[in-house]
mmCIF file of C-alpha atoms and ligand atoms in Angstrom:
data_model
loop_
_atom_site.group_PDB
_atom_site.id
_atom_site.type_symbol
_atom_site.label_atom_id
_atom_site.label_comp_id
_atom_site.label_asym_id
_atom_site.label_seq_id
_atom_site.Cartn_x
_atom_site.Cartn_y
_atom_site.Cartn_z
ATOM 1 C CA MET I 1 -29.532 1.781 35.291
ATOM 2 C CA PRO I 2 -28.199 -1.093 33.095
ATOM 3 C CA LEU I 3 -25.314 -0.230 30.815
ATOM 4 C CA PRO I 4 -26.234 -0.023 27.102
ATOM 5 C CA GLU I 5 -25.305 -2.968 24.889
ATOM 6 C CA PRO I 6 -24.260 -2.761 21.227
ATOM 7 C CA CYS I 7 -27.335 -2.908 18.998
ATOM 8 C CA THR I 8 -26.278 -4.718 15.829
ATOM 9 C CA ARG I 9 -29.724 -4.314 14.252
ATOM 10 C CA THR I 10 -29.443 -0.533 13.863
ATOM 11 C CA LEU I 11 -25.677 -0.238 13.334
ATOM 12 C CA ALA I 12 -25.655 -0.160 9.513
ATOM 13 C CA GLU I 13 -28.423 2.409 9.169
ATOM 14 C CA ARG I 14 -26.766 4.734 11.677
ATOM 15 C CA VAL I 15 -23.509 4.499 9.747
ATOM 16 C CA VAL I 16 -25.294 5.251 6.443
ATOM 17 C CA THR I 17 -27.057 8.320 7.886
ATOM 18 C CA TRP I 18 -23.781 9.596 9.352
ATOM 19 C CA GLN I 19 -21.871 8.965 6.116
ATOM 20 C CA LYS I 20 -24.369 10.975 4.095
ATOM 21 C CA GLN I 21 -24.055 13.920 6.495
ATOM 22 C CA ALA I 22 -20.422 13.824 7.621
ATOM 23 C CA GLY I 23 -18.502 11.330 5.479
ATOM 24 C CA ARG I 24 -16.254 11.905 2.494
ATOM 25 C CA HIS I 25 -17.912 12.542 -0.882
ATOM 26 C CA HIS I 26 -15.220 14.010 -3.090
ATOM 27 C CA LEU I 27 -12.594 11.320 -3.439
ATOM 28 C CA PRO I 28 -11.802 10.637 -7.101
ATOM 29 C CA TRP I 29 -12.782 6.959 -6.848
ATOM 30 C CA GLN I 30 -16.242 7.749 -5.477
ATOM 31 C CA HIS I 31 -19.338 8.255 -7.655
ATOM 32 C CA THR I 32 -18.289 5.519 -10.030
ATOM 33 C CA GLN I 33 -19.414 1.934 -10.348
ATOM 34 C CA ASP I 34 -16.564 1.057 -12.672
ATOM 35 C CA PRO I 35 -14.933 -1.974 -11.014
ATOM 36 C CA TYR I 36 -11.571 -1.119 -12.587
ATOM 37 C CA ARG I 37 -11.405 2.266 -10.871
ATOM 38 C CA VAL I 38 -12.767 0.984 -7.573
ATOM 39 C CA TRP I 39 -10.407 -2.012 -7.613
ATOM 40 C CA LEU I 40 -7.408 0.220 -8.349
ATOM 41 C CA SER I 41 -8.266 2.557 -5.472
ATOM 42 C CA GLU I 42 -8.808 -0.343 -3.067
ATOM 43 C CA ILE I 43 -5.431 -1.892 -3.893
ATOM 44 C CA MET I 44 -3.601 1.448 -3.682
ATOM 45 C CA LEU I 45 -5.260 2.297 -0.368
ATOM 46 C CA GLN I 46 -4.077 -0.902 1.341
ATOM 47 C CA GLN I 47 -1.567 0.189 4.022
ATOM 48 C CA THR I 48 -1.376 3.631 2.394
ATOM 49 C CA GLN I 49 -3.002 6.928 3.300
ATOM 50 C CA VAL I 50 -5.562 8.647 1.077
ATOM 51 C CA SER I 51 -3.384 11.775 0.740
ATOM 52 C CA THR I 52 -0.522 9.669 -0.667
ATOM 53 C CA VAL I 53 -2.736 7.711 -3.042
ATOM 54 C CA LEU I 54 -4.443 10.715 -4.691
ATOM 55 C CA GLY I 55 -1.571 11.654 -7.031
ATOM 56 C CA TYR I 56 -0.658 8.047 -7.851
ATOM 57 C CA TYR I 57 -4.262 7.169 -8.677
ATOM 58 C CA GLN I 58 -4.623 10.051 -11.128
ATOM 59 C CA ARG I 59 -1.316 9.369 -12.907
ATOM 60 C CA PHE I 60 -2.025 5.645 -13.100
ATOM 61 C CA LEU I 61 -5.419 6.174 -14.729
ATOM 62 C CA GLU I 62 -4.034 8.664 -17.215
ATOM 63 C CA ARG I 63 -1.510 6.058 -18.374
ATOM 64 C CA PHE I 64 -3.772 2.983 -18.019
ATOM 65 C CA PRO I 65 -7.368 4.191 -18.448
ATOM 66 C CA SER I 66 -8.888 0.687 -18.594
ATOM 67 C CA VAL I 67 -8.171 -2.819 -17.416
ATOM 68 C CA LEU I 68 -7.372 -3.784 -21.013
ATOM 69 C CA ASP I 69 -4.753 -1.012 -21.268
ATOM 70 C CA LEU I 70 -3.159 -2.308 -18.088
ATOM 71 C CA ALA I 71 -3.287 -5.927 -19.271
ATOM 72 C CA ALA I 72 -1.634 -4.974 -22.571
ATOM 73 C CA ALA I 73 1.316 -3.256 -20.857
ATOM 74 C CA ASP I 74 4.523 -4.946 -19.762
ATOM 75 C CA GLN I 75 5.159 -5.137 -16.018
ATOM 76 C CA ASP I 76 8.169 -2.852 -16.540
ATOM 77 C CA GLU I 77 5.837 -0.151 -17.849
ATOM 78 C CA VAL I 78 3.623 -0.440 -14.768
ATOM 79 C CA MET I 79 6.274 -0.253 -12.054
ATOM 80 C CA PRO I 80 7.203 3.445 -12.537
ATOM 81 C CA TYR I 81 3.584 4.318 -11.768
ATOM 82 C CA TRP I 82 3.816 2.451 -8.482
ATOM 83 C CA ALA I 83 7.383 3.240 -7.401
ATOM 84 C CA GLY I 84 7.259 4.955 -3.991
ATOM 85 C CA LEU I 85 3.922 3.444 -2.918
ATOM 86 C CA GLY I 86 5.665 0.452 -1.313
ATOM 87 C CA TYR I 87 4.394 -3.130 -1.038
ATOM 88 C CA TYR I 88 5.512 -3.869 -4.596
ATOM 89 C CA ALA I 89 3.868 -7.291 -4.608
ATOM 90 C CA ARG I 90 0.628 -5.316 -4.911
ATOM 91 C CA ALA I 91 1.737 -3.818 -8.241
ATOM 92 C CA ARG I 92 2.799 -7.194 -9.597
ATOM 93 C CA ASN I 93 -0.513 -8.757 -8.550
ATOM 94 C CA LEU I 94 -2.376 -5.781 -9.999
ATOM 95 C CA HIS I 95 -0.827 -6.500 -13.361
ATOM 96 C CA ARG I 96 -1.451 -10.259 -13.118
ATOM 97 C CA CYS I 97 -5.039 -9.584 -12.116
ATOM 98 C CA ALA I 98 -5.598 -7.260 -15.107
ATOM 99 C CA ARG I 99 -4.301 -9.982 -17.439
ATOM 100 C CA GLU I 100 -6.564 -12.572 -15.869
ATOM 101 C CA VAL I 101 -9.590 -10.273 -16.218
ATOM 102 C CA ALA I 102 -8.663 -9.670 -19.858
ATOM 103 C CA GLU I 103 -8.052 -13.321 -20.682
ATOM 104 C CA GLN I 104 -10.458 -15.270 -18.461
ATOM 105 C CA TRP I 105 -13.274 -12.762 -18.004
ATOM 106 C CA ASN I 106 -13.368 -11.140 -21.422
ATOM 107 C CA GLY I 107 -12.161 -7.805 -20.056
ATOM 108 C CA HIS I 108 -14.960 -7.503 -17.457
ATOM 109 C CA PHE I 109 -14.468 -7.914 -13.727
ATOM 110 C CA PRO I 110 -16.502 -10.840 -12.360
ATOM 111 C CA PRO I 111 -19.920 -9.877 -10.952
ATOM 112 C CA THR I 112 -19.781 -11.269 -7.390
ATOM 113 C CA ALA I 113 -17.525 -10.904 -4.365
ATOM 114 C CA ALA I 114 -16.906 -14.669 -4.318
ATOM 115 C CA GLU I 115 -15.629 -14.632 -7.915
ATOM 116 C CA LEU I 116 -13.647 -11.405 -7.440
ATOM 117 C CA ALA I 117 -11.842 -13.069 -4.531
ATOM 118 C CA THR I 118 -10.439 -15.706 -6.906
ATOM 119 C CA LEU I 119 -8.370 -13.078 -8.756
ATOM 120 C CA PRO I 120 -4.685 -12.409 -7.915
ATOM 121 C CA GLY I 121 -4.160 -9.877 -5.127
ATOM 122 C CA ILE I 122 -7.867 -9.540 -4.242
ATOM 123 C CA GLY I 123 -8.564 -10.664 -0.684
ATOM 124 C CA ARG I 124 -11.976 -11.206 0.858
ATOM 125 C CA SER I 125 -12.435 -7.652 2.172
ATOM 126 C CA THR I 126 -11.315 -6.025 -1.095
ATOM 127 C CA ALA I 127 -13.608 -8.312 -3.103
ATOM 128 C CA CYS I 128 -16.521 -7.411 -0.824
ATOM 129 C CA ALA I 129 -15.776 -3.682 -1.105
ATOM 130 C CA ILE I 130 -15.714 -3.803 -4.926
ATOM 131 C CA ALA I 131 -18.949 -5.829 -4.994
ATOM 132 C CA ALA I 132 -20.646 -3.444 -2.532
ATOM 133 C CA PHE I 133 -19.561 -0.269 -4.354
ATOM 134 C CA CYS I 134 -20.070 -1.482 -7.909
ATOM 135 C CA TYR I 135 -22.884 -4.026 -7.712
ATOM 136 C CA GLY I 136 -24.642 -3.108 -4.443
ATOM 137 C CA GLU I 137 -23.967 -6.637 -3.154
ATOM 138 C CA ARG I 138 -24.683 -7.102 0.555
ATOM 139 C CA SER I 139 -21.074 -8.089 1.152
ATOM 140 C CA PRO I 140 -19.523 -6.676 4.359
ATOM 141 C CA ILE I 141 -15.900 -5.523 4.540
ATOM 142 C CA MET I 142 -13.309 -6.004 7.274
ATOM 143 C CA ASP I 143 -10.257 -3.833 6.686
ATOM 144 C CA GLY I 144 -7.984 -2.228 9.301
ATOM 145 C CA ASN I 145 -10.339 0.697 9.929
ATOM 146 C CA VAL I 146 -13.367 -1.528 10.340
ATOM 147 C CA LYS I 147 -11.488 -3.826 12.701
ATOM 148 C CA ARG I 148 -10.762 -0.851 14.940
ATOM 149 C CA VAL I 149 -14.402 0.331 14.903
ATOM 150 C CA PHE I 150 -15.831 -3.149 15.494
ATOM 151 C CA THR I 151 -13.437 -4.198 18.269
ATOM 152 C CA ARG I 152 -14.330 -1.005 20.123
ATOM 153 C CA TYR I 153 -18.032 -1.020 19.386
ATOM 154 C CA PHE I 154 -18.577 -4.682 20.264
ATOM 155 C CA GLY I 155 -15.828 -4.900 22.927
ATOM 156 C CA ILE I 156 -13.837 -7.636 21.171
ATOM 157 C CA TYR I 157 -10.497 -8.329 22.844
ATOM 158 C CA GLY I 158 -7.553 -10.287 21.377
ATOM 159 C CA GLN I 159 -5.189 -9.519 18.531
ATOM 160 C CA THR I 160 -7.107 -8.925 15.340
ATOM 161 C CA GLN I 161 -4.595 -10.801 13.179
ATOM 162 C CA LYS I 162 -5.435 -14.031 15.062
ATOM 163 C CA LYS I 163 -7.792 -16.211 13.053
ATOM 164 C CA ALA I 164 -10.253 -16.767 15.923
ATOM 165 C CA VAL I 165 -10.615 -13.012 16.549
ATOM 166 C CA GLU I 166 -10.902 -12.293 12.837
ATOM 167 C CA ASN I 167 -13.683 -14.886 12.536
ATOM 168 C CA VAL I 168 -15.635 -13.174 15.334
ATOM 169 C CA LEU I 169 -15.227 -9.829 13.556
ATOM 170 C CA TRP I 170 -16.442 -11.250 10.234
ATOM 171 C CA ASP I 171 -19.451 -12.800 11.997
ATOM 172 C CA LYS I 172 -20.339 -9.408 13.461
ATOM 173 C CA ALA I 173 -19.905 -7.761 10.060
ATOM 174 C CA GLU I 174 -22.211 -10.291 8.425
ATOM 175 C CA GLN I 175 -24.821 -9.936 11.173
ATOM 176 C CA ALA I 176 -24.792 -6.141 10.855
ATOM 177 C CA VAL I 177 -25.678 -6.419 7.159
ATOM 178 C CA ALA I 178 -28.081 -9.360 7.549
ATOM 179 C CA LEU I 179 -30.079 -7.559 10.261
ATOM 180 C CA SER I 180 -30.307 -4.247 8.372
ATOM 181 C CA ARG I 181 -33.063 -3.117 6.003
ATOM 182 C CA ALA I 182 -33.287 -4.940 2.687
ATOM 183 C CA ASP I 183 -32.728 -1.672 0.804
ATOM 184 C CA LEU I 184 -29.595 -0.689 2.753
ATOM 185 C CA ASP I 185 -27.376 1.601 0.663
ATOM 186 C CA MET I 186 -24.338 -0.695 0.563
ATOM 187 C CA ALA I 187 -22.056 1.865 -1.096
ATOM 188 C CA ALA I 188 -22.809 4.445 1.630
ATOM 189 C CA TYR I 189 -22.486 1.818 4.376
ATOM 190 C CA THR I 190 -19.131 0.554 3.098
ATOM 191 C CA GLN I 191 -17.798 4.073 2.601
ATOM 192 C CA GLY I 192 -19.259 5.033 5.989
ATOM 193 C CA LEU I 193 -17.316 2.336 7.826
ATOM 194 C CA MET I 194 -14.113 3.449 6.110
ATOM 195 C CA ASP I 195 -14.829 7.111 6.900
ATOM 196 C CA LEU I 196 -15.765 6.359 10.489
ATOM 197 C CA GLY I 197 -12.450 4.585 11.031
ATOM 198 C CA SER I 198 -10.353 7.299 9.448
ATOM 199 C CA GLN I 199 -12.237 10.416 10.608
ATOM 200 C CA CYS I 200 -13.898 9.570 13.888
ATOM 201 C CA CYS I 201 -12.824 6.281 15.481
ATOM 202 C CA THR I 202 -9.151 7.070 14.966
ATOM 203 C CA ARG I 203 -6.307 5.135 16.515
ATOM 204 C CA SER I 204 -5.204 7.517 19.248
ATOM 205 C CA LYS I 205 -7.925 10.129 19.784
ATOM 206 C CA PRO I 206 -11.385 8.860 18.801
ATOM 207 C CA THR I 207 -13.967 11.644 18.731
ATOM 208 C CA CYS I 208 -16.770 9.681 20.344
ATOM 209 C CA SER I 209 -18.910 12.792 20.855
ATOM 210 C CA VAL I 210 -19.692 12.950 17.116
ATOM 211 C CA CYS I 211 -19.807 9.200 16.466
ATOM 212 C CA PRO I 212 -23.141 7.642 15.407
ATOM 213 C CA LEU I 213 -22.310 4.548 17.505
ATOM 214 C CA GLN I 214 -21.566 6.360 20.742
ATOM 215 C CA ALA I 215 -24.852 5.564 22.555
ATOM 216 C CA ASP I 216 -24.218 1.817 22.745
ATOM 217 C CA CYS I 217 -20.488 1.505 22.021
ATOM 218 C CA TYR I 218 -18.700 -0.850 24.419
ATOM 219 C CA ALA I 219 -15.424 1.101 24.408
ATOM 220 C CA HIS I 220 -17.180 4.408 25.029
ATOM 221 C CA THR I 221 -19.370 2.951 27.779
ATOM 222 C CA HIS I 222 -16.374 1.366 29.542
ATOM 223 C CA GLN I 223 -13.836 4.063 28.612
ATOM 224 C CA ALA I 224 -11.795 1.316 26.934
ATOM 225 C CA GLN I 225 -10.869 3.152 23.722
ATOM 226 C CA ALA I 226 -7.138 3.033 24.560
ATOM 227 C CA GLU I 227 -7.070 -0.729 25.100
ATOM 228 C CA LEU I 228 -9.008 -1.682 21.941
ATOM 229 C CA PRO I 229 -8.027 -3.016 19.488
ATOM 230 C CA SER I 230 -5.713 -5.153 21.649
ATOM 231 C CA PRO I 231 -2.131 -4.104 20.867
ATOM 232 C CA LYS I 232 0.084 -6.348 18.776
ATOM 233 C CA VAL I 233 2.974 -8.042 20.529
ATOM 234 C CA ARG I 234 5.951 -5.967 19.433
ATOM 235 C CA THR I 235 9.016 -7.723 18.151
ATOM 236 C CA ARG I 236 12.366 -5.964 18.292
ATOM 237 C CA GLN I 237 13.175 -3.965 15.181
ATOM 238 C CA ASN I 238 15.570 -5.913 13.031
ATOM 239 C CA GLU I 239 18.568 -3.894 11.796
ATOM 240 C CA ARG I 240 20.142 -4.622 8.403
ATOM 241 C CA TYR I 241 23.026 -2.938 6.600
ATOM 242 C CA CYS I 242 23.980 -2.599 2.956
ATOM 243 C CA HIS I 243 26.198 -0.590 0.594
ATOM 244 C CA VAL I 244 25.096 0.693 -2.810
ATOM 245 C CA LEU I 245 27.263 1.810 -5.713
ATOM 246 C CA VAL I 246 26.432 4.996 -7.611
ATOM 247 C CA LEU I 247 28.495 4.367 -10.736
ATOM 248 C CA GLU I 248 28.368 7.268 -13.168
ATOM 249 C CA GLN I 249 30.127 7.434 -16.487
ATOM 250 C CA ASP I 250 29.566 9.696 -19.472
ATOM 251 C CA GLY I 251 26.173 10.982 -18.282
ATOM 252 C CA GLN I 252 24.877 7.507 -17.494
ATOM 253 C CA LEU I 253 24.204 5.592 -14.313
ATOM 254 C CA LEU I 254 24.439 1.845 -13.736
ATOM 255 C CA LEU I 255 21.159 0.370 -12.476
ATOM 256 C CA GLU I 256 20.146 -3.158 -11.638
ATOM 257 C CA GLN I 257 16.646 -4.624 -11.805
ATOM 258 C CA ARG I 258 15.595 -6.514 -8.689
ATOM 259 C CA PRO I 259 14.117 -10.004 -8.973
ATOM 260 C CA ASP I 260 10.310 -10.052 -9.174
ATOM 261 C CA THR I 261 9.916 -11.334 -5.628
ATOM 262 C CA GLY I 262 11.327 -9.878 -2.410
ATOM 263 C CA ILE I 263 12.104 -6.319 -1.426
ATOM 264 C CA TRP I 264 11.573 -3.768 -4.190
ATOM 265 C CA GLY I 265 10.676 -6.651 -6.518
ATOM 266 C CA GLY I 266 10.830 -5.669 -10.196
ATOM 267 C CA LEU I 267 12.128 -2.140 -9.502
ATOM 268 C CA HIS I 268 15.397 -0.697 -10.772
ATOM 269 C CA THR I 269 17.919 0.158 -8.112
ATOM 270 C CA LEU I 270 21.641 0.634 -7.556
ATOM 271 C CA PRO I 271 23.960 -2.385 -7.361
ATOM 272 C CA GLN I 272 23.782 -3.431 -3.709
ATOM 273 C CA PHE I 273 26.312 -5.248 -1.502
ATOM 274 C CA ASP I 274 26.245 -6.737 1.976
ATOM 275 C CA ASP I 275 29.571 -5.218 3.022
ATOM 276 C CA GLU I 276 32.169 -2.653 2.056
ATOM 277 C CA GLN I 277 34.669 -5.200 0.808
ATOM 278 C CA GLN I 278 32.255 -6.717 -1.716
ATOM 279 C CA LEU I 279 31.500 -3.225 -2.970
ATOM 280 C CA HIS I 280 35.184 -2.409 -3.485
ATOM 281 C CA VAL I 281 35.808 -5.686 -5.336
ATOM 282 C CA ALA I 282 32.898 -4.885 -7.666
ATOM 283 C CA ALA I 283 33.999 -1.272 -8.131
ATOM 284 C CA GLN I 284 37.471 -2.408 -9.253
ATOM 285 C CA ARG I 285 35.860 -4.357 -12.088
ATOM 286 C CA TRP I 286 34.471 -1.108 -13.435
ATOM 287 C CA SER I 287 37.141 1.478 -12.850
ATOM 288 C CA ALA I 288 40.663 2.080 -11.580
ATOM 289 C CA GLN I 289 39.291 4.976 -9.521
ATOM 290 C CA GLU I 290 38.255 4.572 -5.902
ATOM 291 C CA PRO I 291 34.600 5.092 -4.912
ATOM 292 C CA VAL I 292 33.904 7.746 -2.267
ATOM 293 C CA ALA I 293 31.575 7.067 0.666
ATOM 294 C CA LEU I 294 28.582 9.409 1.030
ATOM 295 C CA ALA I 295 26.504 9.957 4.147
ATOM 296 C CA SER I 296 24.637 6.840 5.292
ATOM 297 C CA PHE I 297 20.874 6.948 5.747
ATOM 298 C CA GLN I 298 18.136 4.647 6.988
ATOM 299 C CA HIS I 299 14.978 3.311 5.474
ATOM 300 C CA VAL I 300 12.257 1.685 7.571
ATOM 301 C CA PHE I 301 10.427 -1.367 6.243
ATOM 302 C CA SER I 302 7.571 -3.077 8.057
ATOM 303 C CA HIS I 303 9.856 -5.721 9.619
ATOM 304 C CA PHE I 304 13.298 -4.161 9.668
ATOM 305 C CA ARG I 305 15.346 -1.015 9.327
ATOM 306 C CA LEU I 306 17.835 -0.873 6.457
ATOM 307 C CA HIS I 307 20.998 1.211 6.922
ATOM 308 C CA ILE I 308 22.253 2.201 3.492
ATOM 309 C CA THR I 309 25.733 3.550 2.742
ATOM 310 C CA PRO I 310 26.052 4.948 -0.792
ATOM 311 C CA TRP I 311 29.419 5.061 -2.572
ATOM 312 C CA LEU I 312 29.930 7.436 -5.484
ATOM 313 C CA LEU I 313 32.194 6.464 -8.360
ATOM 314 C CA GLN I 314 32.317 9.024 -11.164
ATOM 315 C CA SER I 315 34.514 7.365 -13.713
ATOM 316 C CA ASP I 316 36.484 9.741 -15.975
ATOM 317 C CA ALA I 317 37.577 6.952 -18.313
ATOM 318 C CA PRO I 318 35.340 4.434 -20.121
ATOM 319 C CA VAL I 319 34.361 1.657 -17.752
ATOM 320 C CA LEU I 320 36.288 -1.613 -17.894
ATOM 321 C CA ALA I 321 33.413 -4.118 -17.774
ATOM 322 C CA GLU I 322 30.096 -4.898 -19.428
ATOM 323 C CA PRO I 323 26.859 -4.781 -17.384
ATOM 324 C CA ALA I 324 25.925 -8.129 -15.855
ATOM 325 C CA ALA I 325 22.523 -9.783 -16.300
ATOM 326 C CA ARG I 326 19.697 -7.479 -15.085
ATOM 327 C CA GLN I 327 22.055 -4.480 -15.111
ATOM 328 C CA ASN I 328 21.748 -1.622 -17.561
ATOM 329 C CA TRP I 329 22.970 1.919 -18.151
ATOM 330 C CA LEU I 330 20.442 4.682 -17.786
ATOM 331 C CA ALA I 331 20.935 8.233 -19.071
ATOM 332 C CA LEU I 332 20.814 10.690 -16.176
ATOM 333 C CA ASP I 333 18.102 12.712 -17.899
ATOM 334 C CA ALA I 334 15.889 9.576 -17.959
ATOM 335 C CA LEU I 335 16.099 9.184 -14.176
ATOM 336 C CA PRO I 336 12.784 10.966 -13.462
ATOM 337 C CA GLN I 337 10.886 8.247 -15.390
ATOM 338 C CA ALA I 338 12.725 5.269 -13.848
ATOM 339 C CA ALA I 339 10.915 2.886 -11.466
ATOM 340 C CA LEU I 340 13.133 3.423 -8.430
ATOM 341 C CA PRO I 341 12.422 2.523 -4.785
ATOM 342 C CA ALA I 342 11.640 5.617 -2.696
ATOM 343 C CA PRO I 343 14.956 5.865 -0.763
ATOM 344 C CA ILE I 344 17.039 5.365 -3.915
ATOM 345 C CA ARG I 345 14.941 8.009 -5.676
ATOM 346 C CA LYS I 346 15.612 10.373 -2.765
ATOM 347 C CA LEU I 347 19.348 9.664 -2.869
ATOM 348 C CA LEU I 348 19.640 10.142 -6.635
ATOM 349 C CA ASP I 349 17.441 13.238 -6.659
ATOM 350 C CA GLY I 350 19.715 14.662 -3.979
ATOM 351 C CA LEU I 351 22.741 14.000 -6.206
ATOM 352 C CA TYR I 352 21.372 14.821 -9.640
ATOM 353 C CA ALA I 353 18.241 16.922 -9.129
ATOM 354 C CA PRO I 354 18.806 18.828 -5.883
ATOM 355 C CA ASP I 355 15.854 21.140 -6.596
ATOM 356 C CA SER I 356 13.459 18.193 -6.782
ATOM 357 C CA ASN I 357 10.595 18.144 -4.307
ATOM 358 C CA ALA I 358 10.572 14.353 -4.171
ATOM 359 C CA GLN I 359 9.527 13.198 -0.734
ATOM 360 C CA LEU I 360 10.902 10.075 0.849
ATOM 361 C CA THR I 361 8.271 7.572 1.863
ATOM 362 C CA LEU I 362 9.197 7.051 5.470
ATOM 363 C CA ALA I 363 7.946 3.539 5.986
ATOM 364 C CA GLU I 364 8.065 1.199 3.045
ATOM 365 C CA HIS I 365 7.281 -2.442 2.727
ATOM 366 C CA PRO I 366 8.485 -5.309 0.584
HETATM 367 S S1 LIG Z 1 -18.021 5.746 20.194
HETATM 368 FE FE1 LIG Z 1 -15.863 6.193 20.097
HETATM 369 S S2 LIG Z 1 -14.816 4.245 20.394
HETATM 370 FE FE2 LIG Z 1 -16.964 3.824 19.928
HETATM 371 S S3 LIG Z 1 -16.970 3.449 17.717
HETATM 372 FE FE3 LIG Z 1 -17.450 5.603 18.056
HETATM 373 S S4 LIG Z 1 -15.499 6.703 17.964
HETATM 374 FE FE4 LIG Z 1 -15.071 4.507 18.193
#
């Protein structure tokens, strides 16, 4: 008997039927066609799990209920609502995008995927998802979950970040929509692909027995689930080291705002030094007392591991120097509202709010 071959013509309708029966229906960004809310959820969900996003999404919308509220805020007001989510360039682009919508589009998100993709921080797949959810546009998506489903279903080998492989995946995605019924429920299809990737066609243990694509899936037919998607070539983890100064005086802490670009861009953090000697030279500018080393800890970024050694300097006397550019004193009781990177938040909560339940984000990204 010939082996079954993937049937692109029926793929979308099977996914829609499955989504309506077994997909997710109670996420706070579902059941809305407000592009602001959908856009916000799509940006927050990039590289971040749903369970992490839920709390951030709610708090963000309470503070910035519309795109105009977000556009009217300063970037400094936005960062505390993102701190801990990682990939801080996303927050900066979010803010730039809101301003562009306010200024160039009269406060309304553009009405097509092609125009949405011209806005800061909105890539092709995100633009297509917003257009599918909000306008019913027949615009297919291709995010990480969909790449996993499609490489397995169609049997597409090669690393998915390679342009040639990505082009094949986009072609398949476009065919699946083009060959489906004219009245395809695009919101259910788009959500269905996301749900399938996160609930069923998971990275390590896909549950093929309940998958709507099982009958003609290449990976299932050839028992190739473990080899698709083709694994990335692993580069050795890069190790980096730094020292940070926790300078406390008279109920205040010295913080420094990072430049807008690079790691933790725009966030407030502790003064940071490449080596111990630089830290001691800086500490002497502030106080005649010696800083005390605390336990080192690590923080994992996408491309390297940062080993951080904190030094505590609790100055009894008034400090000897003025804050440099981008440095400022923050009252300890204002720490909970500060836009701090996750590992610095964890460190300071450990020192000043030991009962806090703050969780360290284990893998963070510039
Ligand atoms: S049958 Fe299995 S491998 Fe194929 S798409 Fe479904 S869950 Fe993924």
